PDB file of C-alpha atoms in Angstrom:
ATOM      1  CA  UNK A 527       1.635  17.611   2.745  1.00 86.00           C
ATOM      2  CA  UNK A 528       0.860  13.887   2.675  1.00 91.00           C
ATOM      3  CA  UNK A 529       4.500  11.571   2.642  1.00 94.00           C
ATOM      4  CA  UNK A 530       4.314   7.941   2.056  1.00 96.00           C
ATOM      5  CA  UNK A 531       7.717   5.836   2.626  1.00 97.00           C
ATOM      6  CA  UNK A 532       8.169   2.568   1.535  1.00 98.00           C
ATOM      7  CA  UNK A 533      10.392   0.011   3.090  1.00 97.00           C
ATOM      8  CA  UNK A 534      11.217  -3.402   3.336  1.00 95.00           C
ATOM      9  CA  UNK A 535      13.785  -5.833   2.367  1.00 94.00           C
ATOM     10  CA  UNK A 536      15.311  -4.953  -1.050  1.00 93.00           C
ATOM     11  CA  UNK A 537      16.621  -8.536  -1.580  1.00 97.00           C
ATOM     12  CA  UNK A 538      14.287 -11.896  -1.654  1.00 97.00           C
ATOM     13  CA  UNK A 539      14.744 -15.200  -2.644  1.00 97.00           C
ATOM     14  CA  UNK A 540      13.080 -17.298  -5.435  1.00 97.00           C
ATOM     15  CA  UNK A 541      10.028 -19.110  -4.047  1.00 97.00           C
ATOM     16  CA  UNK A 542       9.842 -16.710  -0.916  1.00 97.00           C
ATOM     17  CA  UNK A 543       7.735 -14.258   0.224  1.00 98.00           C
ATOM     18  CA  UNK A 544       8.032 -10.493  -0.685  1.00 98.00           C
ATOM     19  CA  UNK A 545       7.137  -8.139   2.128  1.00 98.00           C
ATOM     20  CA  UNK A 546       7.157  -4.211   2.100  1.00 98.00           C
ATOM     21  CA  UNK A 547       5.324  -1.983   4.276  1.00 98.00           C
ATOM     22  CA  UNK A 548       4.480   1.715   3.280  1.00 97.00           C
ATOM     23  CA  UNK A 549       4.111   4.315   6.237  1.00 96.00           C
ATOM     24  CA  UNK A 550       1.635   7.620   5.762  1.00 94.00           C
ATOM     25  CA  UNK A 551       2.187  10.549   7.105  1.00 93.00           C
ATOM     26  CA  UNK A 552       0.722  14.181   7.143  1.00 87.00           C
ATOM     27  CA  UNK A 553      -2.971  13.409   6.168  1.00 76.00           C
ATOM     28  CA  UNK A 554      -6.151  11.210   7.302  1.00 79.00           C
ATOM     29  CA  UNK A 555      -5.223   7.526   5.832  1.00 81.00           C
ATOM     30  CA  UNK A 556      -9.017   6.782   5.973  1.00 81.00           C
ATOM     31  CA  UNK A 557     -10.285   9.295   3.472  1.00 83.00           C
ATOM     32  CA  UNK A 558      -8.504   7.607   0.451  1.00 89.00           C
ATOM     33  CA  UNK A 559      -7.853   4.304  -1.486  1.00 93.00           C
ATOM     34  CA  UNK A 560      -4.152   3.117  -0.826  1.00 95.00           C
ATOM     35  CA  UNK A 561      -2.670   1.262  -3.877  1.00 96.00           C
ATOM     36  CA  UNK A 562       0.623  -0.406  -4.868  1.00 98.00           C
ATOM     37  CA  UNK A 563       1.971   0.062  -8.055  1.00 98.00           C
ATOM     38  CA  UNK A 564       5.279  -1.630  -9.512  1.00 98.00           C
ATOM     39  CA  UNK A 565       7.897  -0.690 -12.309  1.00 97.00           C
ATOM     40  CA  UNK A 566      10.284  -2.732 -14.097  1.00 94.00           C
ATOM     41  CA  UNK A 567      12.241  -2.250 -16.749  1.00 82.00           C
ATOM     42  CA  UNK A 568      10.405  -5.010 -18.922  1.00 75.00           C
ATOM     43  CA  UNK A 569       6.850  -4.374 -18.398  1.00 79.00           C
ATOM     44  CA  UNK A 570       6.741  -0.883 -17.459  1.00 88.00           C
ATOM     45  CA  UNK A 571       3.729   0.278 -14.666  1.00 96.00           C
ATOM     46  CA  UNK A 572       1.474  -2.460 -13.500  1.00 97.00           C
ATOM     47  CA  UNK A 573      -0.918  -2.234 -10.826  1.00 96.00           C
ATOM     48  CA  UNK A 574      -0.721  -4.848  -8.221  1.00 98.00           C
ATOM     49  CA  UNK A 575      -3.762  -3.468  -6.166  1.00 97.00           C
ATOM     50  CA  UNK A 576      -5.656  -1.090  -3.591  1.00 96.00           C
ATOM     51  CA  UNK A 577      -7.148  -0.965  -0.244  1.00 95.00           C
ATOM     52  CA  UNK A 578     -10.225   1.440   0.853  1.00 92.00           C
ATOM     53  CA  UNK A 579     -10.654   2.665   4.771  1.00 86.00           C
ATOM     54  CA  UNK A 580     -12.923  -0.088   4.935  1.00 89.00           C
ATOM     55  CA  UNK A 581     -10.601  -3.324   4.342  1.00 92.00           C
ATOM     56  CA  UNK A 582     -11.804  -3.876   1.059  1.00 93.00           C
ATOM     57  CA  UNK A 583      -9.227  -4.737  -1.365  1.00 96.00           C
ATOM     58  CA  UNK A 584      -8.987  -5.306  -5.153  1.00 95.00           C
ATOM     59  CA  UNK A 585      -6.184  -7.243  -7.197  1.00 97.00           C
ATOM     60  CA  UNK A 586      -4.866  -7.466 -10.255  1.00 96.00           C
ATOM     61  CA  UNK A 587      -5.996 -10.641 -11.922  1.00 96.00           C
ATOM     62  CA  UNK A 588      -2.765 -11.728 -12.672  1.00 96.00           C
ATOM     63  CA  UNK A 589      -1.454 -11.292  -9.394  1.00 97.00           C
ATOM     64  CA  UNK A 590      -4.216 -12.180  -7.311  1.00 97.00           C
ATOM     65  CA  UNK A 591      -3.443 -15.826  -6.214  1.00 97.00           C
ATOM     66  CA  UNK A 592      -0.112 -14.718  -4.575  1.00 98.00           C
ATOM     67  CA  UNK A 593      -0.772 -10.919  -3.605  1.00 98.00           C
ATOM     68  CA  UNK A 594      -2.558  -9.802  -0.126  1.00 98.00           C
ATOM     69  CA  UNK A 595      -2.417  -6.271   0.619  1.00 98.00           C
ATOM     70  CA  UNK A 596      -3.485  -5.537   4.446  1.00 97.00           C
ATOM     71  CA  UNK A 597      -3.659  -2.106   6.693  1.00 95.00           C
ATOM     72  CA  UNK A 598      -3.074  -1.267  10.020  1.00 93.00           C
ATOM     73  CA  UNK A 599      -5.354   2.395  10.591  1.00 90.00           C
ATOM     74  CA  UNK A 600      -3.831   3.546  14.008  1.00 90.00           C
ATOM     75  CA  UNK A 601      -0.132   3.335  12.405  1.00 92.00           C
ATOM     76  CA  UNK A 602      -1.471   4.261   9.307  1.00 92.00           C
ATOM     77  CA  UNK A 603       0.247   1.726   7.130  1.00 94.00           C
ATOM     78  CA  UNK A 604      -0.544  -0.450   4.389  1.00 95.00           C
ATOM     79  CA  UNK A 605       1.323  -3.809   3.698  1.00 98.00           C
ATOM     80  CA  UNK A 606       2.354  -6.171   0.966  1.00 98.00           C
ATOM     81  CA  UNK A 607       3.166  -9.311   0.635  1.00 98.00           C
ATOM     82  CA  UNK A 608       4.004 -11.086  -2.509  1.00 98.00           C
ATOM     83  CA  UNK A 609       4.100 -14.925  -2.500  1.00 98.00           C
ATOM     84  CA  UNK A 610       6.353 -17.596  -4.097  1.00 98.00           C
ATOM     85  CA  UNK A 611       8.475 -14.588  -5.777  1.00 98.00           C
ATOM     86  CA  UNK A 612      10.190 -14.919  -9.475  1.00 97.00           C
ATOM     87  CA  UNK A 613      12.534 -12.550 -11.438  1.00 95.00           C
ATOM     88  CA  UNK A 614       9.337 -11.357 -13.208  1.00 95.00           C
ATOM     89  CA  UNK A 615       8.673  -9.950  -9.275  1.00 97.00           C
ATOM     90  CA  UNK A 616      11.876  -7.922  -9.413  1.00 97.00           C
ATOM     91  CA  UNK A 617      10.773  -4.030 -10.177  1.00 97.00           C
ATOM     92  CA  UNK A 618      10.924  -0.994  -8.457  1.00 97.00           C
ATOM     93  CA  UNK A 619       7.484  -0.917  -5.926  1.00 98.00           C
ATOM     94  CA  UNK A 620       5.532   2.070  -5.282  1.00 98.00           C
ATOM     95  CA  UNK A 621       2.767   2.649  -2.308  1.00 97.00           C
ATOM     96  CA  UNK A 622       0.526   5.283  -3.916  1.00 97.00           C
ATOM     97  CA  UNK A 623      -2.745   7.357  -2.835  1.00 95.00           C
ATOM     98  CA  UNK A 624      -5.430   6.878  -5.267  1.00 91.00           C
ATOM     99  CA  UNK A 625      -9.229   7.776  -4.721  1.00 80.00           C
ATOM    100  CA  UNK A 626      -9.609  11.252  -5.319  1.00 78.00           C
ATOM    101  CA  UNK A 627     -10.765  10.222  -8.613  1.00 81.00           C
ATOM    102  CA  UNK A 628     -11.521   6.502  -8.979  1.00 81.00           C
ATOM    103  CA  UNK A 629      -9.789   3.785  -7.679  1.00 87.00           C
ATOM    104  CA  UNK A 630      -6.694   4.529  -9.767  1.00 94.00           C
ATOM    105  CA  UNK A 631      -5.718   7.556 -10.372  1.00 94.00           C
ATOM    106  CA  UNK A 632      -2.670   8.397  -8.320  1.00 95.00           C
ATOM    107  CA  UNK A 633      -2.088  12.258  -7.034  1.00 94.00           C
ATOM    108  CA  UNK A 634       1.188  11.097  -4.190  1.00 95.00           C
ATOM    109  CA  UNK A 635       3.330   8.618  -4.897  1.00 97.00           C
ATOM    110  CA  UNK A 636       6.004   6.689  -2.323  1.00 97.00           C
ATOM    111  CA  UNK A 637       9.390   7.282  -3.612  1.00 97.00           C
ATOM    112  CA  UNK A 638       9.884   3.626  -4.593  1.00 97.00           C
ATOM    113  CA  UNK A 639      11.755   0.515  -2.868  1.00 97.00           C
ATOM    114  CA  UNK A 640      14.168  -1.456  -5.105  1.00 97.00           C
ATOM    115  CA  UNK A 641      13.294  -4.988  -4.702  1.00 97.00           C
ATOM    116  CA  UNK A 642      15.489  -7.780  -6.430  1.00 97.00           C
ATOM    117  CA  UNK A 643      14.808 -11.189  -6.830  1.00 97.00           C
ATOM    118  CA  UNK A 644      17.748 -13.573  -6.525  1.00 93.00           C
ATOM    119  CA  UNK A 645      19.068 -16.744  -4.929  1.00 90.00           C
TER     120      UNK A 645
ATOM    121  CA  UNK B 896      -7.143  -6.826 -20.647  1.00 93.00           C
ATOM    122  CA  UNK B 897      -6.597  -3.124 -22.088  1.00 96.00           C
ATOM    123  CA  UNK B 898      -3.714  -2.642 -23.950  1.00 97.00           C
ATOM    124  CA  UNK B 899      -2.198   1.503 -23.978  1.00 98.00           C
ATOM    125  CA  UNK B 900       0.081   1.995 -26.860  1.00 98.00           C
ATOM    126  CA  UNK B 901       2.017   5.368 -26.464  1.00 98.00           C
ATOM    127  CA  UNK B 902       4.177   6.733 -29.798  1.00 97.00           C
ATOM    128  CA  UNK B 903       6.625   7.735 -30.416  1.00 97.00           C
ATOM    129  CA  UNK B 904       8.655   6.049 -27.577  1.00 97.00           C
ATOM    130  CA  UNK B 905      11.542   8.765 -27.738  1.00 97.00           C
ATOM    131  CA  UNK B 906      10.829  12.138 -29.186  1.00 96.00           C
ATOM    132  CA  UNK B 907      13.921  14.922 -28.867  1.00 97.00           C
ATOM    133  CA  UNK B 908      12.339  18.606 -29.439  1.00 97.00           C
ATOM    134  CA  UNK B 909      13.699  22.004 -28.764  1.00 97.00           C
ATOM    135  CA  UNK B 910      13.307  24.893 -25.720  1.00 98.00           C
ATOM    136  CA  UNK B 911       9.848  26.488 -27.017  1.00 97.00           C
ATOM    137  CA  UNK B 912       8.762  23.518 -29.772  1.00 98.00           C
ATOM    138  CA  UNK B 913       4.973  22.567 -29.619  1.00 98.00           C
ATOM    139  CA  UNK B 914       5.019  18.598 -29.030  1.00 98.00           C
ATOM    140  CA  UNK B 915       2.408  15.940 -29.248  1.00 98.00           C
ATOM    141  CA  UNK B 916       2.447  12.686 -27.167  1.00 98.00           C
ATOM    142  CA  UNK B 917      -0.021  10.190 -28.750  1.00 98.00           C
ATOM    143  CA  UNK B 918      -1.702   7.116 -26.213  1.00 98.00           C
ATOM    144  CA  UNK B 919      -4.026   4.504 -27.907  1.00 98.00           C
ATOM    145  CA  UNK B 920      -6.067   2.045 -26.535  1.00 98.00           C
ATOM    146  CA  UNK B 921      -7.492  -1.210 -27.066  1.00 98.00           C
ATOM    147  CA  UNK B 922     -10.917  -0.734 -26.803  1.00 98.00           C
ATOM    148  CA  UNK B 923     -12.640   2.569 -25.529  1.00 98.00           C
ATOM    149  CA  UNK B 924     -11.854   3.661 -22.343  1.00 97.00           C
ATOM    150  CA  UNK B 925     -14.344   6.690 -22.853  1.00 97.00           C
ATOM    151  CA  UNK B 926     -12.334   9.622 -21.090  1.00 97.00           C
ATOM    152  CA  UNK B 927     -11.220   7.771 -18.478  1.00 96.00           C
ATOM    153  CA  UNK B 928      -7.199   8.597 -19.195  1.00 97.00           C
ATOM    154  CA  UNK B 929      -4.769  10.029 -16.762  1.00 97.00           C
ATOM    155  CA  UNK B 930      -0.712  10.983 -17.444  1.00 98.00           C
ATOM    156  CA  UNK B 931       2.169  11.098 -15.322  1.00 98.00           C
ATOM    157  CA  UNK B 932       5.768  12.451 -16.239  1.00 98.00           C
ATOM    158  CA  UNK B 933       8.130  10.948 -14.594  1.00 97.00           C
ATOM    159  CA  UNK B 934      12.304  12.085 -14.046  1.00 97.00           C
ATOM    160  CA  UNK B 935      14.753   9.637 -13.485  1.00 95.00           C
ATOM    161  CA  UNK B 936      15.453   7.905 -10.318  1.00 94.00           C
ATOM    162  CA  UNK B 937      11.590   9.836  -9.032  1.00 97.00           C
ATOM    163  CA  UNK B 938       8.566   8.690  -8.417  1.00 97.00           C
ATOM    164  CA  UNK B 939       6.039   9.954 -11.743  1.00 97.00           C
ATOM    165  CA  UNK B 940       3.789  13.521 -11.306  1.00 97.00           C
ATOM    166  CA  UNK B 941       0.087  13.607 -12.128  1.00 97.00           C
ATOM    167  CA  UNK B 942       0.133  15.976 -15.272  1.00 98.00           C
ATOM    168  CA  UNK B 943      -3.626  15.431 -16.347  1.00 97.00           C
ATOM    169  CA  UNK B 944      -7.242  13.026 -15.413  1.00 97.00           C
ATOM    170  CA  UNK B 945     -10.282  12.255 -17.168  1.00 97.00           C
ATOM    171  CA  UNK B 946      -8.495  12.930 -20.639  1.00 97.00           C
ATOM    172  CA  UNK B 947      -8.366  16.518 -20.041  1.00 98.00           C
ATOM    173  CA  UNK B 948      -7.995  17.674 -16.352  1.00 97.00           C
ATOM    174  CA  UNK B 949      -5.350  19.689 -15.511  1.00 97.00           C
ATOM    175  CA  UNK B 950      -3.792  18.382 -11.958  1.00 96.00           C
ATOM    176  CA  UNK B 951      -3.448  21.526  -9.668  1.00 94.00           C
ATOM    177  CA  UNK B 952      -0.587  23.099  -9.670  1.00 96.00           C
ATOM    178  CA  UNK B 953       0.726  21.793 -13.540  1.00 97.00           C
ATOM    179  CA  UNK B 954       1.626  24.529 -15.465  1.00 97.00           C
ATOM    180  CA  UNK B 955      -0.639  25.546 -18.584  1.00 97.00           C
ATOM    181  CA  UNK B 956       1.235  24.350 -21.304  1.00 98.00           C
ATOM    182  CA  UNK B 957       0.447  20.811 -20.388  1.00 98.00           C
ATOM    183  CA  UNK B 958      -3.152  20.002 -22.101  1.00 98.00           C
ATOM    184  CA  UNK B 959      -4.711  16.770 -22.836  1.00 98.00           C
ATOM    185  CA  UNK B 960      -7.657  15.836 -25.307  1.00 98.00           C
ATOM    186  CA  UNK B 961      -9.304  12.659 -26.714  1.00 98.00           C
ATOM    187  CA  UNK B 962     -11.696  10.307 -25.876  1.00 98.00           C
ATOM    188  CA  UNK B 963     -12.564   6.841 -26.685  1.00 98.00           C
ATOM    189  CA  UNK B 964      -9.319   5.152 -28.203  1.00 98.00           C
ATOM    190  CA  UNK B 965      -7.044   7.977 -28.608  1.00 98.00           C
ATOM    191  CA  UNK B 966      -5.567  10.790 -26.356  1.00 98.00           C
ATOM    192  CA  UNK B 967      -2.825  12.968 -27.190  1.00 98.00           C
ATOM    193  CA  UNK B 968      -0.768  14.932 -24.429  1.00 98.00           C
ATOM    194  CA  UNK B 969       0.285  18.282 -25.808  1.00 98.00           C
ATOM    195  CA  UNK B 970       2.654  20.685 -24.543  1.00 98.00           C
ATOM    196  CA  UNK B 971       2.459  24.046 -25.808  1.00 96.00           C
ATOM    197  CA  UNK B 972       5.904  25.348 -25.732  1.00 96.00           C
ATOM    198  CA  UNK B 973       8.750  23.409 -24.280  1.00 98.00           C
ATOM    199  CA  UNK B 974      11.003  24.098 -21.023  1.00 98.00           C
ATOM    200  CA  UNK B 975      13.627  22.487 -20.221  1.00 97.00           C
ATOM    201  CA  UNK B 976      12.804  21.107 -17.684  1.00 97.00           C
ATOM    202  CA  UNK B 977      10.071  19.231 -19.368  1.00 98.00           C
ATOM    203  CA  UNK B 978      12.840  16.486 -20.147  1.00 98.00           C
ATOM    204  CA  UNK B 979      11.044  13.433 -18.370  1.00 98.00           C
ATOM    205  CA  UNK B 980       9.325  10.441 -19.846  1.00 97.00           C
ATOM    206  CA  UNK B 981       5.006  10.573 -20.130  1.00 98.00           C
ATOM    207  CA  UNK B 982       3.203   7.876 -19.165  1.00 98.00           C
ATOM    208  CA  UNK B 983      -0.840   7.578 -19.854  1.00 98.00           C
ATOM    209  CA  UNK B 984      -3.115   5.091 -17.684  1.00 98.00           C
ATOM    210  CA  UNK B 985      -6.395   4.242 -18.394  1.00 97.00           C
ATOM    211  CA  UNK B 986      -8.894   3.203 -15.958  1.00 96.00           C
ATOM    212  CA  UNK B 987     -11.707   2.666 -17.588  1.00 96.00           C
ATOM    213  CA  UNK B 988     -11.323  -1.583 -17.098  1.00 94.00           C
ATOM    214  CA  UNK B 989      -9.390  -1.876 -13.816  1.00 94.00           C
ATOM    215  CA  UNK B 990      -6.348  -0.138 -15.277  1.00 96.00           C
ATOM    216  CA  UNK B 991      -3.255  -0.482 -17.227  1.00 96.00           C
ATOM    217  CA  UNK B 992      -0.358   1.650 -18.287  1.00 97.00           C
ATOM    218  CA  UNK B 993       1.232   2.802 -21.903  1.00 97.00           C
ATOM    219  CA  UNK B 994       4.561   1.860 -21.933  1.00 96.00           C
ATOM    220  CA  UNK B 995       5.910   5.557 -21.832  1.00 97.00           C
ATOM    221  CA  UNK B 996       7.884   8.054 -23.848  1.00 97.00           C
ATOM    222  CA  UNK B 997      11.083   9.412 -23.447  1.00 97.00           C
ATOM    223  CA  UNK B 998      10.796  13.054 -24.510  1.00 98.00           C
ATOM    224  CA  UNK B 999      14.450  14.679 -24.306  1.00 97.00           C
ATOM    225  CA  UNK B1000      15.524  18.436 -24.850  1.00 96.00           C
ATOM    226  CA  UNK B1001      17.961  19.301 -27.747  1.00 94.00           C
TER     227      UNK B1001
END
C-alpha cells in the first residue's frame, strides 16, 4: 500500500522561501505523476503542480513564477519550494499521486503539512 | 480559467435519505469530472472519475452522472458515516476544484 509523508517546516516568514519535501513509500515512484495540491480555508483545493518519472513538470499559471517542484528517484521524493511567500501561501499542503488517469486525478493522498505564513 | 460551482454548500439529510450533490462548470469539461469526500482533519477519498467511475473499493451507493457543464453526485441511501464534505475537480483545462459541500447526518 503506497504511503506518502509530507514534511517540512510548518512556520515561514513573509518574503521567504517555502520548502516541504514528500517521501514515497511502498510502490515504484516512477510509474506515476507526483503532484502537490494545497487547501486553505479561503480558496478551497488548488493545484500547485506535478512531476512525471521523467523530470517534466507542469505549474499552475498563477503560481508558476515562484513554484519549482524537483525529485530525487533513488530516495523517492518529490520537493517544493515556494518563493517570496504571502498569507495567501498559508494552507494546508498535500503531496498526491496522480496519473492513473490523467495528470490530475488523485487516487493517494499525503496526509497534509500545516504551513503558516507569519513574521 | 474553469470555474466549479458545487450547491448546496451544506445539505443535512437523514440515515437512509437519497441525496443529490450538484457541480457546475464554466465551460464544458466533457466528462472529465472526478469527486473526493473528505472527513475532517483527513486527507479527501477518490469517490468517482470521468463523471461516472466508481473508484475501487467505494461502496455502491455512491454514483455519479453528467457531462458537459453539470454533474451531480448521488448517494443512494445514506450511512452515517457518509458525514464528510464532497468535493468535484475537473480536469478537462489543467484543473480546478468546486468549492465543496458539507453534507451532515441528522
Amino acid at each position: 500500500q503506497v504511503q506518502l509523508q509530507e514534511s517540512g517546516p510548518g512556520l515561514v516568514k513573509p518574503s521567504e522561501t517555502l520548502s516541504l519535501t514528500c517521501t514515497v513509500s511502498g510502490d515504484s515512484f516512477t510509474y506515476y505523476v507526483w503532484s502537490w495540491i494545497r487547501q486553505s480555508p479561503g480558496k478551497g483545493f488548488e493545484w500547485i503542480g506535478y512531476i512525471a518519472s521523467s523530470g517534466h513538470t507542469s505549474y499552475n499559471p498563477s503560481l508558476k513564477s515562484r513554484v519549482t517542484i524537483s525529485q530525487d528517484l533513488s530516495r523517492k521524493q518529490l520537493s517544493l519550494q515556494v518563493r517570496s511567500v504571502t498569507a495567501a501561501d498559508a494552507a494546508v499542503y498535500y503531496c498526491a499521486r496522480t496519473g492513473f488517469s490523467g495528470y490530475y486525478v488523485v487516487d493517494h493522498w499525503g496526509q497534509g503539512t500545516l504551513v503558516a505564513v507569519t513574521s | 480559467d474553469i470555474q466549479m460551482t458545487q450547491s448546496p454548500s451544506t445539505l443535512s439529510a437523514s440515515v437512509g435519505d437519497r441525496v443529490s450533490i450538484t457541480c457546475r462548470a464554466s465551460q464544458s469539461v466533457d466528462t472529465l469530472l472526478a469527486w473526493y469526500q473528505q472527513k475532517p482533519g483527513k486527507p479527501p477519498n477518490l469517490l468517482v472519475y470521468k463523471a461516472s467511475t466508481l473508484q475501487s473499493g467505494v461502496p455502491s451507493r455512491f454514483n455519479g452522472s453528467g457531462s458537459g457543464t453539470e454533474f451531480t453526485l448521488t448517494i443512494s441511501s445514506l450511512q452515517p458515516d457518509d458525514s464528510a464534505t464532497y468535493h468535484c475537480q475537473q480536469y478537462d483545462t489543467l484543473t480546478s476544484f468546486g468549492q465543496g459541500t458539507r453534507l451532515e447526518i441528522k
